[in-house]
Structure formats: structure tokens, C-alpha cells
CSV table of N, CA and C in Angstrom, one decimal:
chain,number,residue,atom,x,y,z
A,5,UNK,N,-48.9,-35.9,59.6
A,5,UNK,CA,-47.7,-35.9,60.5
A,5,UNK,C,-46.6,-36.6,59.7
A,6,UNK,N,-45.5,-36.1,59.9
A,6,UNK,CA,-44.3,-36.3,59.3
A,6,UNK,C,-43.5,-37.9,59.8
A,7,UNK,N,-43.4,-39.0,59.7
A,7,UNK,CA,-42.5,-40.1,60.4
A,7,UNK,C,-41.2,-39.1,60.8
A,8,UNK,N,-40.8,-40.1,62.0
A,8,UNK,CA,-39.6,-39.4,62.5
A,8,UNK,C,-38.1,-40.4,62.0
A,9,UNK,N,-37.5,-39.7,61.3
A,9,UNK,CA,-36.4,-40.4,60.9
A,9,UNK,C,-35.4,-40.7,62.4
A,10,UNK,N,-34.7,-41.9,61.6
A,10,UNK,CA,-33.7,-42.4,62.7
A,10,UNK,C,-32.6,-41.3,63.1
A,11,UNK,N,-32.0,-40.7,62.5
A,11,UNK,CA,-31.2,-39.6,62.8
A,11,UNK,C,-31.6,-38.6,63.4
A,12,UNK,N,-32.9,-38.5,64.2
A,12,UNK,CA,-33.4,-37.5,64.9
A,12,UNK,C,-33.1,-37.9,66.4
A,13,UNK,N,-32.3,-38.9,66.6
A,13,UNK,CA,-32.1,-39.3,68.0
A,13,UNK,C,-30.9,-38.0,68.5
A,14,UNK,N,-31.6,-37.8,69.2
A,14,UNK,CA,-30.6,-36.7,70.2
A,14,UNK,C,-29.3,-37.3,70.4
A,15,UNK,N,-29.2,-39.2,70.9
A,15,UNK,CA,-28.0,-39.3,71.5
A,15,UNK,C,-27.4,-39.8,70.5
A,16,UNK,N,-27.7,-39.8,69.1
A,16,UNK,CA,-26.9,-40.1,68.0
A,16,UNK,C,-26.6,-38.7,67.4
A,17,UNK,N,-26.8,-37.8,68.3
A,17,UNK,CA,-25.8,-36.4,68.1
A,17,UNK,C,-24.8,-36.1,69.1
A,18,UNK,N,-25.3,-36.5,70.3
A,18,UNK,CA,-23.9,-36.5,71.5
A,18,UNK,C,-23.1,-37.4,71.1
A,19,UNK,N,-23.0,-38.9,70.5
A,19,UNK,CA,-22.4,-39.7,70.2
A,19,UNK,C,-21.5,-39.1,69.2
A,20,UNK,N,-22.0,-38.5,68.1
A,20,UNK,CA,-21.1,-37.7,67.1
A,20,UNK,C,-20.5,-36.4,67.7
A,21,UNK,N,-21.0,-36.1,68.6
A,21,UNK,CA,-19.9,-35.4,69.1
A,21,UNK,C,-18.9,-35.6,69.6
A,22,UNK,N,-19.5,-36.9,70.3
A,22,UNK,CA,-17.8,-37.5,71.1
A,22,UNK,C,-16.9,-38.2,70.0
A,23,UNK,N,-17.6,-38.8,69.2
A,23,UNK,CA,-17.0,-39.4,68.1
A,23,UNK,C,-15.5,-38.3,67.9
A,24,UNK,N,-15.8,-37.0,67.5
A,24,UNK,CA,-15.3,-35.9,66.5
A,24,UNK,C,-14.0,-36.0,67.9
A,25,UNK,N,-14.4,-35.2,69.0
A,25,UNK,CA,-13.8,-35.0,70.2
A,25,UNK,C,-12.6,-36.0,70.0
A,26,UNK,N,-12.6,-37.5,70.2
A,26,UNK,CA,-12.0,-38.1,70.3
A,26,UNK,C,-11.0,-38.8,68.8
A,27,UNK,N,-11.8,-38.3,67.4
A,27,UNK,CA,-10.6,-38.3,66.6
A,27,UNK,C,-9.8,-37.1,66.4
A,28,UNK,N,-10.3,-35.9,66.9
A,28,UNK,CA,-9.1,-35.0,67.3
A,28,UNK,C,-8.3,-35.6,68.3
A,29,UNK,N,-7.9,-36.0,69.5
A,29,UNK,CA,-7.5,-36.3,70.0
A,29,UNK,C,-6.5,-37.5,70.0
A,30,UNK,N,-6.9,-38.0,68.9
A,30,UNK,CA,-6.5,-39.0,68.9
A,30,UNK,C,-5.0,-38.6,67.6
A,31,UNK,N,-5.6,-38.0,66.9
A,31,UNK,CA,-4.8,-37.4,65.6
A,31,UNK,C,-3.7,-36.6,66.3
A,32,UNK,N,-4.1,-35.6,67.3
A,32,UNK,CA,-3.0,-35.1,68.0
A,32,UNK,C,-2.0,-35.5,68.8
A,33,UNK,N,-2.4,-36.8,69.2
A,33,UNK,CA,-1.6,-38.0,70.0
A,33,UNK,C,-0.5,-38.3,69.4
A,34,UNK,N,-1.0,-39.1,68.1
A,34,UNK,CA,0.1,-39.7,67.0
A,34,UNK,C,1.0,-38.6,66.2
A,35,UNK,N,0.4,-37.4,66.5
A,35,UNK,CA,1.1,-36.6,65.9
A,35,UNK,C,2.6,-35.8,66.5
A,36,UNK,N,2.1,-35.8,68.1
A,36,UNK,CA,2.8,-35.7,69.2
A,36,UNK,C,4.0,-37.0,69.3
A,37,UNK,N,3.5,-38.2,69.6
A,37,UNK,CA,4.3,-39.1,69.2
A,37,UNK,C,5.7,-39.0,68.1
A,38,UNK,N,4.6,-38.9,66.3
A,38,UNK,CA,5.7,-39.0,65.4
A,38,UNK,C,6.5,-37.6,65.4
A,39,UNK,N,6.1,-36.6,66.1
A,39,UNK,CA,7.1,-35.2,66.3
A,39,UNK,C,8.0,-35.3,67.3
A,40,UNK,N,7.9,-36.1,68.1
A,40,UNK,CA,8.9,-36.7,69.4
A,40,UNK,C,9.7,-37.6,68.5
A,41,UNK,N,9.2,-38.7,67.7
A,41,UNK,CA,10.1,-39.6,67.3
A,41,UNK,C,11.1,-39.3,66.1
A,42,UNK,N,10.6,-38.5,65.5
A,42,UNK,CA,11.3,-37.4,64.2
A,42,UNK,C,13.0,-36.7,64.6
A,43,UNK,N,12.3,-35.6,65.6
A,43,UNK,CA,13.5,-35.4,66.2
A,43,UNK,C,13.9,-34.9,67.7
A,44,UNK,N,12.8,-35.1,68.3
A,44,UNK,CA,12.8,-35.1,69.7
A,44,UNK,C,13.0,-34.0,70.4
A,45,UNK,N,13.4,-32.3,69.2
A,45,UNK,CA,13.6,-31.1,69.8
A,45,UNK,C,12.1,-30.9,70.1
A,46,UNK,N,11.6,-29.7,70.7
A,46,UNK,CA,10.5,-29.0,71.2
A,46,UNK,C,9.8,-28.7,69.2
A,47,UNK,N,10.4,-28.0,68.4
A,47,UNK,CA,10.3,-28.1,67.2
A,47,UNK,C,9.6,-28.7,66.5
A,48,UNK,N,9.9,-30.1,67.0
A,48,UNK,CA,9.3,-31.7,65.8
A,48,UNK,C,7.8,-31.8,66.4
A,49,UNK,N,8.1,-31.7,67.8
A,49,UNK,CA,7.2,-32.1,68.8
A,49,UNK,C,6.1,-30.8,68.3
A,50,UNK,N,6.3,-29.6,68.6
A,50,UNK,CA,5.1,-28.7,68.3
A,50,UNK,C,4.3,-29.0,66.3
A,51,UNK,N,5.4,-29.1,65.8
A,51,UNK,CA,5.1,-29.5,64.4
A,51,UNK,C,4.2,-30.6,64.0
A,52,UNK,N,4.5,-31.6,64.9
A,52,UNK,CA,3.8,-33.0,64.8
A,52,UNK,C,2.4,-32.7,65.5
A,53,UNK,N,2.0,-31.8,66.5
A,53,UNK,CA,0.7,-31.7,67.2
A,53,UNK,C,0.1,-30.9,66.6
A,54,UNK,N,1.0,-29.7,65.6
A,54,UNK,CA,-0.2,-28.9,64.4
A,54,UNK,C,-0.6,-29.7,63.4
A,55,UNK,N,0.2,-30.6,63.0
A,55,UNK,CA,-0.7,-31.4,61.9
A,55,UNK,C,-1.4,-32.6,62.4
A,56,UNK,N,-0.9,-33.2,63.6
A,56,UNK,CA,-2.1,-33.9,64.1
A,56,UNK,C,-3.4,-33.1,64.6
A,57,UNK,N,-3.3,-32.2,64.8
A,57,UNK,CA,-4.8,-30.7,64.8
A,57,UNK,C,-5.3,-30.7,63.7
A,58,UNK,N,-4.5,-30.4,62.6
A,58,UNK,CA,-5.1,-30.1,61.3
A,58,UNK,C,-5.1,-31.4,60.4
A,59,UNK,N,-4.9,-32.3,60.4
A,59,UNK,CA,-5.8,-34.0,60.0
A,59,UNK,C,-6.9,-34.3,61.0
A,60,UNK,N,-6.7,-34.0,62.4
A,60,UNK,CA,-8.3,-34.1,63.1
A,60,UNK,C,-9.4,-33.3,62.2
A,61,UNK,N,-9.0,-32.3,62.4
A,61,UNK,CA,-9.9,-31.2,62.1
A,61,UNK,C,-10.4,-31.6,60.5
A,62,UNK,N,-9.7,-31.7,59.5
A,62,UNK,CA,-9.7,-32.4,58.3
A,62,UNK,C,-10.9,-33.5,58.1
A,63,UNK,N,-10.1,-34.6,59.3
A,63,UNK,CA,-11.4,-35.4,59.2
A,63,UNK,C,-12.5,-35.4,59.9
A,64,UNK,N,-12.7,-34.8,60.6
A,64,UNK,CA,-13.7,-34.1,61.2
A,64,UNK,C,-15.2,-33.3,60.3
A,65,UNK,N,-14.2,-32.7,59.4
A,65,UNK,CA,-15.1,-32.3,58.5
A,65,UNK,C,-15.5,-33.0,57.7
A,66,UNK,N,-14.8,-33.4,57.3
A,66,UNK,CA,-15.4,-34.9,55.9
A,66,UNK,C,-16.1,-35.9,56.5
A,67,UNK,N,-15.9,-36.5,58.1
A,67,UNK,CA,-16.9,-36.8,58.4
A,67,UNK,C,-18.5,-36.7,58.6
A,68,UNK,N,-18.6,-35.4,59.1
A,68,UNK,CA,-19.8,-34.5,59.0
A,68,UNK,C,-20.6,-34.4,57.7
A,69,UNK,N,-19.8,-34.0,56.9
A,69,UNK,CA,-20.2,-34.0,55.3
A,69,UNK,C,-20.7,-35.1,55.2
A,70,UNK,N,-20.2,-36.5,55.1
A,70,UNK,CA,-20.7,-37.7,54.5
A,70,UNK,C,-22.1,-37.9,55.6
A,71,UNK,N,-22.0,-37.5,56.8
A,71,UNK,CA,-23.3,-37.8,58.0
A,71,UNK,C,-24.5,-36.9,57.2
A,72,UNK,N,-24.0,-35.6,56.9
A,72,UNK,CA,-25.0,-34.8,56.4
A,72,UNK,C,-25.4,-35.1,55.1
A,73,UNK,N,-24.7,-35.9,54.6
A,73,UNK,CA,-25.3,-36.0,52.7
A,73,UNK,C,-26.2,-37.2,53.3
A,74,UNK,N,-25.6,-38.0,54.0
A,74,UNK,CA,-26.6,-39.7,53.9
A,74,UNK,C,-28.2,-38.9,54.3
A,75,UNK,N,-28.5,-37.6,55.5
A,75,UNK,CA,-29.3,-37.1,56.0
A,75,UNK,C,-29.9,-36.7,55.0
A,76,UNK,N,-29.9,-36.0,53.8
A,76,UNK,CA,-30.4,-35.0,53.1
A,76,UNK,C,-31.7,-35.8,52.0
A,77,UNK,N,-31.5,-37.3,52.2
A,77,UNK,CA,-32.8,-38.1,51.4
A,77,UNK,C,-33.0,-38.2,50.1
């Protein structure tokens, strides 16, 4: 029989899921923010929430990556 590693815990997968969830969200926030504070048209404001999406998403992945390399043994 195989030991069961610690990263087999189910709720240290829902945890990383919310984890992800909520640095998207959070990147989209500040991004919304500094597109309001830039120049406060509809413009800045849509601008600032695509790249707060795509720095989420960014880190998102490189997160993942470094969880899945520590996994690989």
C-alpha cells in the first residue's frame, strides 16, 4: 500500500479553489478601482477590469504551477 500524501486532502483542493476565485476577484477590484481613478470615463474603467482579469488569471496559473511542481516528488 501506497502512504497517502498530505495533498490528497479533498478540502485542500476546495481551499485552492477558493483561493484562485478570490485572487481573481480581487485583481479585478483594483483594477476597476485604478480604471475609475485613471480617468473615470466608461473606457479606463473597462480597461482596468481587462487587465485586472488578465493578472488574475496570470496569477492564477503560476500559482497552480508552483502547487503542482511541489506535488510531483
Amino acid at each position: 500500500m501506497n502512504p497517502k500524501n498530505k495533498r490528497d486532502n479533498p478540502l485542500l483542493a476546495a481551499g485552492m479553489v477558493g483561493v484562485l476565485g478570490l485572487n481573481v476577484a480581487i485583481c479585478m477590484c483594483l483594477g476597476y478601482f485604478v480604471g475609475s481613478w485613471l480617468g473615470g470615463s466608461k473606457g479606463w474603467t473597462v480597461l482596468g477590469l481587462l487587465t485586472g482579469l488578465a493578472v488574475g488569471i496570470l496569477s492564477c496559473v503560476l500559482l497552480v504551477k508552483k502547487v503542482l511542481e511541489d506535488t510531483d516528488g
